[in-house]
CSV table of C-alpha atoms in Angstrom, one decimal:
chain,number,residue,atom,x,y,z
A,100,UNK,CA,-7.7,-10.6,5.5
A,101,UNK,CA,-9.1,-7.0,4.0
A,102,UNK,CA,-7.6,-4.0,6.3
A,103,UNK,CA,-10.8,-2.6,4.2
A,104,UNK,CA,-13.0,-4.6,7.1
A,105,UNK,CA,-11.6,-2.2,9.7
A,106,UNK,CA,-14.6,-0.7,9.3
A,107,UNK,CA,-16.2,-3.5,11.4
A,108,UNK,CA,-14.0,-3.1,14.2
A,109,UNK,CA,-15.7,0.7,15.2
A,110,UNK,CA,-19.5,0.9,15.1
A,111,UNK,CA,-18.9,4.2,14.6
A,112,UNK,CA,-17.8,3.9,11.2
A,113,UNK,CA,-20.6,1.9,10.0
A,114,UNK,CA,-22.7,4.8,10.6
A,115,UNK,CA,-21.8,6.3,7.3
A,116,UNK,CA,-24.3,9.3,6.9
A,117,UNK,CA,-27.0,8.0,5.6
A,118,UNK,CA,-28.6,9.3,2.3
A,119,UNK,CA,-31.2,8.3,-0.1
A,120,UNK,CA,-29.2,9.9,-3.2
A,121,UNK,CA,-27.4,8.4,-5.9
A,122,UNK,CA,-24.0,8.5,-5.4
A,123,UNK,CA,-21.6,8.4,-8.4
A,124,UNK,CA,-19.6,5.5,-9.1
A,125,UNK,CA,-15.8,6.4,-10.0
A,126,UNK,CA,-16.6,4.2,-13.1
A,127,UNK,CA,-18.8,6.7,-13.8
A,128,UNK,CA,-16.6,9.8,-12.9
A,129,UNK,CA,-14.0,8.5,-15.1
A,130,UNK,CA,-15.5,7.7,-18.1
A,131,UNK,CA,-17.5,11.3,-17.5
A,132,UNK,CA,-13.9,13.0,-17.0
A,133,UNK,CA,-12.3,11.3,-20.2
A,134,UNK,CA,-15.1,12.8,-21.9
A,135,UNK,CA,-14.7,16.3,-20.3
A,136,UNK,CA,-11.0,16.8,-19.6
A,137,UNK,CA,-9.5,19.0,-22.4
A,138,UNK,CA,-6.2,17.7,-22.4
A,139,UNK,CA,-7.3,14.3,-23.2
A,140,UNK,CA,-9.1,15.7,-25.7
A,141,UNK,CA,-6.3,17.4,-27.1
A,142,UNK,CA,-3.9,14.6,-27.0
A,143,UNK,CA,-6.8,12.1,-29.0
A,144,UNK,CA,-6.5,14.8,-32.1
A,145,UNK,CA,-2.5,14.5,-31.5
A,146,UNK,CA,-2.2,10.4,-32.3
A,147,UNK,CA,-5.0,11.2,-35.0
A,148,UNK,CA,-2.4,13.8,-36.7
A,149,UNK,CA,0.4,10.8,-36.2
A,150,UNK,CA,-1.4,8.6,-38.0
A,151,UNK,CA,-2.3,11.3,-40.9
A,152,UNK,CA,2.0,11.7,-40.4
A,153,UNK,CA,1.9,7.9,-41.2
A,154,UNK,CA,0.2,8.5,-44.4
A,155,UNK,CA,2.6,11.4,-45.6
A,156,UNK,CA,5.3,9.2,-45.1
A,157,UNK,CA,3.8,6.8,-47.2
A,158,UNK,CA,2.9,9.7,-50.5
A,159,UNK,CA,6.8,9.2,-51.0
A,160,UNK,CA,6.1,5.6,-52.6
A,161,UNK,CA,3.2,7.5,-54.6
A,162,UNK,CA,4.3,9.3,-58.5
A,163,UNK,CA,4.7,12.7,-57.9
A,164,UNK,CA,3.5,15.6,-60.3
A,165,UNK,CA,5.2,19.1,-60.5
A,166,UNK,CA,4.5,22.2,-62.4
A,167,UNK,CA,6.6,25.0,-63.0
A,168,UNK,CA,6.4,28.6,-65.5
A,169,UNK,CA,9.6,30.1,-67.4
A,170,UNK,CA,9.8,32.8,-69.3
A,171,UNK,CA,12.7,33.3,-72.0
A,172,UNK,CA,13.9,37.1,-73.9
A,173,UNK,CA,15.6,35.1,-76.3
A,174,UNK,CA,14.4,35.2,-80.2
A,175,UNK,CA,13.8,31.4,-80.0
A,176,UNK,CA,12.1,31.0,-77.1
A,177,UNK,CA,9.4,32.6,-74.8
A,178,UNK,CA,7.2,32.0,-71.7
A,179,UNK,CA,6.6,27.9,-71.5
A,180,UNK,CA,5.2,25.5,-69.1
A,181,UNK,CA,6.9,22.6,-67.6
A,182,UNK,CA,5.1,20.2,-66.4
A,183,UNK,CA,6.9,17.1,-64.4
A,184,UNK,CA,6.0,13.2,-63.2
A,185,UNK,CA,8.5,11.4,-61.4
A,186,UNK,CA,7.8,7.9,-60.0
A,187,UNK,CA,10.7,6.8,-56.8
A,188,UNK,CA,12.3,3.3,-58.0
A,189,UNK,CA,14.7,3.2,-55.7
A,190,UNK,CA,15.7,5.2,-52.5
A,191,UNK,CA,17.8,2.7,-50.6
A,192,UNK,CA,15.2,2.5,-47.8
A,193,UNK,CA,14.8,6.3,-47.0
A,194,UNK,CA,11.0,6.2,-47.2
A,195,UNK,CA,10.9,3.2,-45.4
A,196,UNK,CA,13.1,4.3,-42.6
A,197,UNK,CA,10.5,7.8,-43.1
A,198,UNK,CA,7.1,5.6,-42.4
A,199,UNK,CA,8.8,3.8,-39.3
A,200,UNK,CA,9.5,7.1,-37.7
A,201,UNK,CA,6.5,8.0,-38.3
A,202,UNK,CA,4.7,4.8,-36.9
A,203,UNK,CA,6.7,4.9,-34.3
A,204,UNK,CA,6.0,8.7,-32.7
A,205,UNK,CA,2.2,7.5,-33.4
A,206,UNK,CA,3.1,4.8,-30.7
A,207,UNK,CA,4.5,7.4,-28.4
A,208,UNK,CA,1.3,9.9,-29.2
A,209,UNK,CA,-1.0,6.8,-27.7
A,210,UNK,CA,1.3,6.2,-24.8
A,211,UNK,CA,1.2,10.1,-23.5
A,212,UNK,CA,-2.7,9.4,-24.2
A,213,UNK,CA,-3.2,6.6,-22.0
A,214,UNK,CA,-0.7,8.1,-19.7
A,215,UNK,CA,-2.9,11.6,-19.4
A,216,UNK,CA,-5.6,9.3,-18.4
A,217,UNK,CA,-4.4,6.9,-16.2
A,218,UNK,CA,-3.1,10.2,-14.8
A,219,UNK,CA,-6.6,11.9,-14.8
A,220,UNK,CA,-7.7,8.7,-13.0
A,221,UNK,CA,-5.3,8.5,-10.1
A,222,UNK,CA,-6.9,12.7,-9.5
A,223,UNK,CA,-10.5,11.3,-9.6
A,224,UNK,CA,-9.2,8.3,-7.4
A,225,UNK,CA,-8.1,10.9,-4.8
A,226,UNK,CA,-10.6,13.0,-4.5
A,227,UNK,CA,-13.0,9.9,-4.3
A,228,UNK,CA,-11.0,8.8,-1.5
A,229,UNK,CA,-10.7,12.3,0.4
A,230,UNK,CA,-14.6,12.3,0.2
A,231,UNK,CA,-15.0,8.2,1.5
A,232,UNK,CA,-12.2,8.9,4.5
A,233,UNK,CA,-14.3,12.3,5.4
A,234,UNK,CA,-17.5,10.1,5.7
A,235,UNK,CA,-16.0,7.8,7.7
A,236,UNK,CA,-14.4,10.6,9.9
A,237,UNK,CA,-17.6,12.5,10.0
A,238,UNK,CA,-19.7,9.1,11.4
A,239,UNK,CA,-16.7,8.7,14.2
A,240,UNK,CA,-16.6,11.9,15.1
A,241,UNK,CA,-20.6,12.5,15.5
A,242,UNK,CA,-20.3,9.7,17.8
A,243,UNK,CA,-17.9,10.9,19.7
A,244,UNK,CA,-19.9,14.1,19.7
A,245,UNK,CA,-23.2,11.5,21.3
A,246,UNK,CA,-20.9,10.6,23.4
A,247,UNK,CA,-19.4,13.4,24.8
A,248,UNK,CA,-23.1,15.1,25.0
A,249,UNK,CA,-24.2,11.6,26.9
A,250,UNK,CA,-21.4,12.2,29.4
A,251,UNK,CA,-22.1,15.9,29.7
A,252,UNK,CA,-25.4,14.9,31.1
A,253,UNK,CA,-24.3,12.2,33.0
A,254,UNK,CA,-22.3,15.3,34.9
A,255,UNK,CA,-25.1,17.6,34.8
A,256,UNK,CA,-27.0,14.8,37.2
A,257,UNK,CA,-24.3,14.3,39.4
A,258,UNK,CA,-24.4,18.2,39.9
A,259,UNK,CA,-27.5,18.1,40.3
A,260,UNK,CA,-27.2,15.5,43.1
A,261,UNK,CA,-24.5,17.3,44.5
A,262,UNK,CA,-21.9,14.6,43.7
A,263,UNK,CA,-19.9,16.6,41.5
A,264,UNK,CA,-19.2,20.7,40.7
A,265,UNK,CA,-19.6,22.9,37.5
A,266,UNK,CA,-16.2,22.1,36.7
A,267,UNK,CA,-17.2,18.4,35.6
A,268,UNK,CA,-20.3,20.3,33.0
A,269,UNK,CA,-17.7,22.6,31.5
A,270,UNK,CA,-15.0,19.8,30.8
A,271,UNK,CA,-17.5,17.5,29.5
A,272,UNK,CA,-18.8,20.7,26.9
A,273,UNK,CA,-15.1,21.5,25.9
A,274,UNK,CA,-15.1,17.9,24.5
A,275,UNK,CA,-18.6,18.4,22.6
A,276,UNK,CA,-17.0,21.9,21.7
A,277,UNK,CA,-14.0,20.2,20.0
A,278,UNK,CA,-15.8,17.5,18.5
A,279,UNK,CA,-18.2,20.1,16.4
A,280,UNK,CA,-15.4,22.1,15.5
A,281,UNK,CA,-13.8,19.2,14.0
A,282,UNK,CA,-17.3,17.7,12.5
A,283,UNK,CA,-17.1,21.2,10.9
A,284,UNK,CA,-13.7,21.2,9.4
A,285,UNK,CA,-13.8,17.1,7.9
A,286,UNK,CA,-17.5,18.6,6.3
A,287,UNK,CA,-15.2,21.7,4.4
A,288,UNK,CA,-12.7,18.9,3.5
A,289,UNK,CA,-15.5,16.7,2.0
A,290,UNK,CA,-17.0,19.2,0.1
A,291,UNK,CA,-13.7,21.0,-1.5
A,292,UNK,CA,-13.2,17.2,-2.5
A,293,UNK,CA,-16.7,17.4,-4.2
A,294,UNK,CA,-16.0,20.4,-5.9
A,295,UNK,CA,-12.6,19.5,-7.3
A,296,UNK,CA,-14.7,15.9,-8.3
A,297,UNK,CA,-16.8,18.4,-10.0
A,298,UNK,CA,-14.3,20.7,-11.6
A,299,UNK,CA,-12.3,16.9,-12.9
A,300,UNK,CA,-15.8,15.6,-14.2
A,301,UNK,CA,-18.1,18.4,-15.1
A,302,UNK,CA,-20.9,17.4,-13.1
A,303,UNK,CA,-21.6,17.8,-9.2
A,304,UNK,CA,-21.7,14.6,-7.4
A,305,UNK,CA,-24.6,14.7,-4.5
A,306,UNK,CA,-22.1,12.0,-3.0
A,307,UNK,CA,-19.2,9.2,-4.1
A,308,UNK,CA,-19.5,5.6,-4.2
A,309,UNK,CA,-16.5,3.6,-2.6
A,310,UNK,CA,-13.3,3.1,-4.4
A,311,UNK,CA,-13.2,-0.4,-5.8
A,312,UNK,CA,-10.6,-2.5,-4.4
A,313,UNK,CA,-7.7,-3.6,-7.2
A,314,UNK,CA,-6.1,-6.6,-5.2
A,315,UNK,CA,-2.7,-4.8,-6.3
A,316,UNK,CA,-0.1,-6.7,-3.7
A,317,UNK,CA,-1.7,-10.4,-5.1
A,318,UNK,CA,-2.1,-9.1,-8.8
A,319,UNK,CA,2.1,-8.3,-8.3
A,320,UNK,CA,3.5,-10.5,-5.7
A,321,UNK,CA,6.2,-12.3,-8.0
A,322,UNK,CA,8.8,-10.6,-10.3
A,323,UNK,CA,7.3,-12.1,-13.5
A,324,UNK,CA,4.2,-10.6,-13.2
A,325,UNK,CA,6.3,-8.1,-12.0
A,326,UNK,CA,8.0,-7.2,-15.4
A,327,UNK,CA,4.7,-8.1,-17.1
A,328,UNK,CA,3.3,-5.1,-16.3
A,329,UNK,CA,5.9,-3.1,-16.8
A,330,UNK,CA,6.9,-3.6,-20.5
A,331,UNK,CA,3.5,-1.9,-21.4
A,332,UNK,CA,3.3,0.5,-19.3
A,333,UNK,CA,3.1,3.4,-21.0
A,334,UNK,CA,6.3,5.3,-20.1
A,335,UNK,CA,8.5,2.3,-20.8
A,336,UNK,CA,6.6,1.7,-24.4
A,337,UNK,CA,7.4,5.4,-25.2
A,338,UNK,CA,11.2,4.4,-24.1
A,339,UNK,CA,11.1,2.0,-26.4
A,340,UNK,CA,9.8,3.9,-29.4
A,341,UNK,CA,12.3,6.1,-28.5
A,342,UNK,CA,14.7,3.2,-29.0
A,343,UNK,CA,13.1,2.1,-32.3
A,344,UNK,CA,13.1,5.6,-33.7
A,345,UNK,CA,16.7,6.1,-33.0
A,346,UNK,CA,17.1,2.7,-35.1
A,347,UNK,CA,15.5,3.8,-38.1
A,348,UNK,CA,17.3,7.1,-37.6
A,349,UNK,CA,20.6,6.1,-38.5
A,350,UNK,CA,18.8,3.4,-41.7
A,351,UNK,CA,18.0,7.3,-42.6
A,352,UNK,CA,21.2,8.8,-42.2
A,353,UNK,CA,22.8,6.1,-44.2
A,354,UNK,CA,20.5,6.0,-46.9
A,355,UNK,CA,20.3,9.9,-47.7
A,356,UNK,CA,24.2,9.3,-48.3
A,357,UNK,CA,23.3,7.5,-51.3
A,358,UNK,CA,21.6,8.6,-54.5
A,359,UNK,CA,17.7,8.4,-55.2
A,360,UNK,CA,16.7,6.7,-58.5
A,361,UNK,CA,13.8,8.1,-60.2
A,362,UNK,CA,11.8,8.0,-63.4
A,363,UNK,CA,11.0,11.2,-64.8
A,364,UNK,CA,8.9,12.1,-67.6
A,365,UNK,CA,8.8,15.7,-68.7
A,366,UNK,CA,6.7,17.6,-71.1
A,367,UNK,CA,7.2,21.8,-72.4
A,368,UNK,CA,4.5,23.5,-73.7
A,369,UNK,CA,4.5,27.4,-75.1
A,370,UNK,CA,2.7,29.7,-73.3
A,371,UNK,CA,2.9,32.7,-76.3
A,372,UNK,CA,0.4,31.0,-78.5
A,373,UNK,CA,3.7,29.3,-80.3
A,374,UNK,CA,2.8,25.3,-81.4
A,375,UNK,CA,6.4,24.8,-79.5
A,376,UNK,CA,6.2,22.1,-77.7
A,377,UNK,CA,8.6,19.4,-76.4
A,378,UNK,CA,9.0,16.1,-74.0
A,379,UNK,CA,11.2,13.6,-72.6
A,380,UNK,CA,11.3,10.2,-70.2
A,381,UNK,CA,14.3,8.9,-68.6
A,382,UNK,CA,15.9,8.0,-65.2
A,383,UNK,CA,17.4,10.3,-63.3
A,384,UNK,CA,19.4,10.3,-60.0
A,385,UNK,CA,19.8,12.6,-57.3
A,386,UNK,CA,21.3,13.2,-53.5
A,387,UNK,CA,21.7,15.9,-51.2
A,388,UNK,CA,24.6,16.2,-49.4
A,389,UNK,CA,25.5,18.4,-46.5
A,390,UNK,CA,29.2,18.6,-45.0
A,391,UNK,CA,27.6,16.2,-41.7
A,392,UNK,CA,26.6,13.9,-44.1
A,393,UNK,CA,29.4,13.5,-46.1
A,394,UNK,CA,31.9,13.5,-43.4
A,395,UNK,CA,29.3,10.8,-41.7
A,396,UNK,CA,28.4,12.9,-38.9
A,397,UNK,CA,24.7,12.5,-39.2
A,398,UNK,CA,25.5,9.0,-38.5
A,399,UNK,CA,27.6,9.2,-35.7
A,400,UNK,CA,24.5,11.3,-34.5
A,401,UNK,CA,22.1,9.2,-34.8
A,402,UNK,CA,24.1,6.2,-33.5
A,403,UNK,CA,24.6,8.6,-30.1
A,404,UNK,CA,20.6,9.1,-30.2
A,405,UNK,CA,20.7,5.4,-30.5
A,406,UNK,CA,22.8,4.7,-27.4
A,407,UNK,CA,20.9,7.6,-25.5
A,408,UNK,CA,17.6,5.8,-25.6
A,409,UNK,CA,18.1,2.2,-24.9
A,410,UNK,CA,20.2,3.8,-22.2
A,411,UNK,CA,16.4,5.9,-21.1
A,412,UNK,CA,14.8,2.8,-21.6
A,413,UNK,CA,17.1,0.2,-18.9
A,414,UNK,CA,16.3,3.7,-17.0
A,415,UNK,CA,12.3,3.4,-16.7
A,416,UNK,CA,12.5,-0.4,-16.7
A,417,UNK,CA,14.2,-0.5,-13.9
A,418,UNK,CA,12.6,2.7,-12.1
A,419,UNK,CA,9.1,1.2,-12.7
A,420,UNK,CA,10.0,-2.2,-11.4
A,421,UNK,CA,11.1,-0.7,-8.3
A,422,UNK,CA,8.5,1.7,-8.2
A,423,UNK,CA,6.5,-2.0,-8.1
A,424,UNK,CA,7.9,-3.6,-5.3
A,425,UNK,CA,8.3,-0.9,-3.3
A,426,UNK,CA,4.6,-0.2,-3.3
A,427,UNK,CA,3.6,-3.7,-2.9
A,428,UNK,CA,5.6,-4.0,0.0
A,429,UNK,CA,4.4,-0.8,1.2
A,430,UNK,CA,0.4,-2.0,0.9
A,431,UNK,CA,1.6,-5.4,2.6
A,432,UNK,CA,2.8,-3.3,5.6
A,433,UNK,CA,-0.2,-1.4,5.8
A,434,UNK,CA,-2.3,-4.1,5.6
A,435,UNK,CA,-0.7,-5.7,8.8
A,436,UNK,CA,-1.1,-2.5,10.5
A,437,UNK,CA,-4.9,-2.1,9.6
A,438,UNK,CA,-5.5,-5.4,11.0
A,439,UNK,CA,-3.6,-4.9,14.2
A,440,UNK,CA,-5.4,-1.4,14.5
A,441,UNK,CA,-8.6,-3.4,14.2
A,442,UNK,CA,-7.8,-5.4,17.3
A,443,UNK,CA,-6.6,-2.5,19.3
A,444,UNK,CA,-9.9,-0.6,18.2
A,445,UNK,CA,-12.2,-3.6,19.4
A,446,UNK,CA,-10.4,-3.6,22.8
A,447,UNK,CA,-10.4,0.2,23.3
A,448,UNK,CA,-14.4,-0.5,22.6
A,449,UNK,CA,-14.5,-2.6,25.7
A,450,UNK,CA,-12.9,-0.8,28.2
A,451,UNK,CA,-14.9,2.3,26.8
A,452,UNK,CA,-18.1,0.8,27.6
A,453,UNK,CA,-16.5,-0.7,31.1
A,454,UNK,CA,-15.1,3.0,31.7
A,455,UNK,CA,-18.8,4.5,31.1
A,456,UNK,CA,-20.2,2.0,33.3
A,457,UNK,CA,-18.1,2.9,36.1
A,458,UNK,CA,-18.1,6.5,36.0
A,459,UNK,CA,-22.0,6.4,36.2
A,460,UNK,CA,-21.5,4.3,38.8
A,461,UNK,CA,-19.6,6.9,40.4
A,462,UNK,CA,-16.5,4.6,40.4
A,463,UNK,CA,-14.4,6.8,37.7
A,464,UNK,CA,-13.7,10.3,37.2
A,465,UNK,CA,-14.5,12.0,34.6
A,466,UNK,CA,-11.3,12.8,33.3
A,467,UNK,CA,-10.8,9.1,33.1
A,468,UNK,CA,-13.4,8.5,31.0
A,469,UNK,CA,-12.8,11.4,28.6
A,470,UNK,CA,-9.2,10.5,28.0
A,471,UNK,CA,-10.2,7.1,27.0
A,472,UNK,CA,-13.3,8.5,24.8
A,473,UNK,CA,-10.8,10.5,23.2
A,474,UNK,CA,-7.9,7.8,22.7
A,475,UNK,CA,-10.1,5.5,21.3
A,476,UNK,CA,-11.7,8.7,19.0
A,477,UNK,CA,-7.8,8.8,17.9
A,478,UNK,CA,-7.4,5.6,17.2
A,479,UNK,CA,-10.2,5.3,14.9
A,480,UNK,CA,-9.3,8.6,12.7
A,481,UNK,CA,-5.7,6.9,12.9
A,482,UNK,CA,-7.4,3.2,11.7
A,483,UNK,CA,-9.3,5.6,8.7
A,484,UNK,CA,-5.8,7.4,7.9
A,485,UNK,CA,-4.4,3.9,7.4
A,486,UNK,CA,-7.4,3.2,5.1
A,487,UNK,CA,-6.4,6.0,3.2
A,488,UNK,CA,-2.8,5.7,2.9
A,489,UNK,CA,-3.4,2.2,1.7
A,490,UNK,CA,-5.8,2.6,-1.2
A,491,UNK,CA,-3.6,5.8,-1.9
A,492,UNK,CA,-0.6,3.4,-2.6
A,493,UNK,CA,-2.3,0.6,-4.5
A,494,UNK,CA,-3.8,3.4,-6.3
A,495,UNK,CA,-0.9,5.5,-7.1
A,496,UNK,CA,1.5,2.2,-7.7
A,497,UNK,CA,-1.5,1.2,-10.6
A,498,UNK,CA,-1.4,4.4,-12.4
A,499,UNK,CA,2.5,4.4,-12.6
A,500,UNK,CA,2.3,1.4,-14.9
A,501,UNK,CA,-0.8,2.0,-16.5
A,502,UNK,CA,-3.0,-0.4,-15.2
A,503,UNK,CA,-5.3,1.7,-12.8
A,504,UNK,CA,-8.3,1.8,-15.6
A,505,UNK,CA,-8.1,-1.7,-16.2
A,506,UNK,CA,-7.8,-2.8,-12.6
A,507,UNK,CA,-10.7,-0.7,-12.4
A,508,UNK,CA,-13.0,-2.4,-14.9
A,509,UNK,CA,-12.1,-5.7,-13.6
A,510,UNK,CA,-12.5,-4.7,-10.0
A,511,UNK,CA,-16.3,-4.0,-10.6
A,512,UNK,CA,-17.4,-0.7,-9.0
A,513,UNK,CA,-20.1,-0.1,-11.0
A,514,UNK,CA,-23.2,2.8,-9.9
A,515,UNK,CA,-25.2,2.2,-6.8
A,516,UNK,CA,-27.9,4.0,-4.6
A,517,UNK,CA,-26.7,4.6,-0.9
């Protein structure tokens, strides 16, 4: 059973202010905001600089050419030009190690990118939501408005008749009174949510299409799919970059500790008009050792690094997991309570109408009848905020594995005309 029926339960709520404009889909919105949103923009150039960081790496595999100027004051010699290529035979896996560190912060740059817009999703989501649960509050409230308006008449007659006093007219208006202050204050909600909609996508929405339901509790009800999810979701894929990167790490550390073998081949040329000129082509090895490295500290570092991460990555497995079943639990919980609100709503319907019945029948007072209007007013805004809260979670828990945009596009929730 969908708590989203609740609707049903109130006709109220399926007098959702009727429009002939075309309302934007959040399909729509997010592929807009992707577009629009600066940050995403600026983390796509990010994982393209990775991958040209890939590439760099790589250059180290490639001969290499150098050029350098001298000048001598001796009597034999004078200003010459060196001129250097040097081809990398051997470099006990440095480069390697180099191009995996490199391949793997291009992993992390994609992660914070799908992360930053799963992110910007779960904003759009809200806001789509704050504008749906103002629309339904705006329909029950203007009914409770008619209502209140139907009752103030009702009292005006009895007045009239001589059945009731003034007293009755100026009750009945305080609850009309109350009910447009509050039609007013859920219409500035809706339309801050419109404008922040706006600000997210760069286009003003005339209204919002539904959110799309993501069938989040069934999609995760078991711990396998469970931990499916979670080993790519993007926080625990950067862990585990993190992991990898402090793995090749210490392959660096070891191999700078050893020398580099090279083939060089070097040619002199005179720069004073002289004919002297001179060349040569051999091997030659090289290293660069610090004091860390040759006491093995950069090891011992990078070993620590290595340590650190897996010990961030058990972290976020086990904090998303939990984040998981928390929230499914949570949405199953709400779900019961939407569909016991849903029976409590259809019998505060009942004795409604009874209690209306009654009072024009001059068997209730009118007290009576208000304090039921307005319990069963509150129970529907409390049946809505349940609504909310529960698309919230579903919503929220997708985003914090990555999923939401994918739910999304398999959900459906594609443009339609109100």
């Amino acid at each position: 059973m969908r708590l989203f029926s609740l609707l049903a339960g109130s006709a109220a709520c399926l007098a959702l202010l009727a429009t002939d404009v075309a309302a934007m889909s959040y399909r729509e919105a997010l592929r807009a905001a992707t577009e629009y949103d600066a940050s995403v923009s600026a983390l796509r150039k990010k994982v393209s600089r990775a991958t040209t960081n890939i590439e760099a790496a790589k250059d180290a595999w490639l001969p290499s050419v150098s050029f350098a100027a001298e000048t001598n004051t001796t009597s034999t010699g004078g200003p010459k030009a060196l001129v250097t290529l040097s081809q990398v035979l051997f470099d006990w896996g440095l480069t390697r190690s180099k191009v995996s560190i490199a391949s793997y912060d291009r992993v992390k740059a994609v992660a914070k990118l799908k992360g930053a817009v799963e992110e910007l999703a779960y904003e759009i989501a809200l806001q789509f939501l704050t504008v749906e649960t103002m629309d339904q509050k705006l329909a029950c409230t203007e009914q409770y408005a008619t209502f209140a308006r139907r009752i103030a008449k009702y009292s005006q007659d009895r007045v009239d008749a001589g059945l009731a006093d003034s007293a009755e007219i100026a009750r009945a208006r305080l609850e009309i009174s109350r009910a447009e202050d509050q039609l007013a204050q859920i219409q500035a909600d809706r339309q801050m949510a419109l404008a922040q909609i706006e600000y997210l996508v760069g286009k003003q929405p005339d209204g919002v299409d539904p959110l799309p339901d993501l069938g989040f509790a069934k999609l995760y009800s078991n711990s396998a799919a469970i931990i499916s999810a979670v080993i790519v979701a993007p926080d625990y894929i950067s862990a585990k970059a993190d992991v990898r990167i402090a793995e090749k790490g210490i392959d660096k550390a070891k191999a700078a500790r050893l020398p580099t073998i090279s083939i060089q081949a070097q040619g002199k040329q005179a720069l004073n008009g002289e004919r002297s000129q001179s060349g040569s082509i051999g091997l030659a090895a090289s290293m660069d050792l610090d004091a860390g490295n040759f006491r093995g500290r950069a090891i011992k570092g990078a070993e620590q690094d290595l340590d650190a991460a897996k010990s961030s990555l058990l972290s976020t497995e086990r904090d998303l997991q939990n984040k998981v079943r928390a929230s499914v639990q949570q949405i199953v919980v709400l779900q019961q309570t939407g569909v016991a609100q849903e029976k409590q709503l259809a019998q505060a319907d009942q004795v409604l109408e009874a209690y209306e019945q009654q009072f024009v029948a001059g068997k209730r007072e009118l007290v009576d009848l208000l304090t039921t209007g307005r319990d069963q007013y509150d129970a529907q805004v409390s049946s809505i905020d349940t609504f909310s809260t529960l698309k919230q979670t579903e919503y929220e828990a997708a985003q914090s594995i990555g999923v939401l945009g994918s739910l999304v596009v398999a959900a459906g929730g594609q443009h339609r005309v109100k």
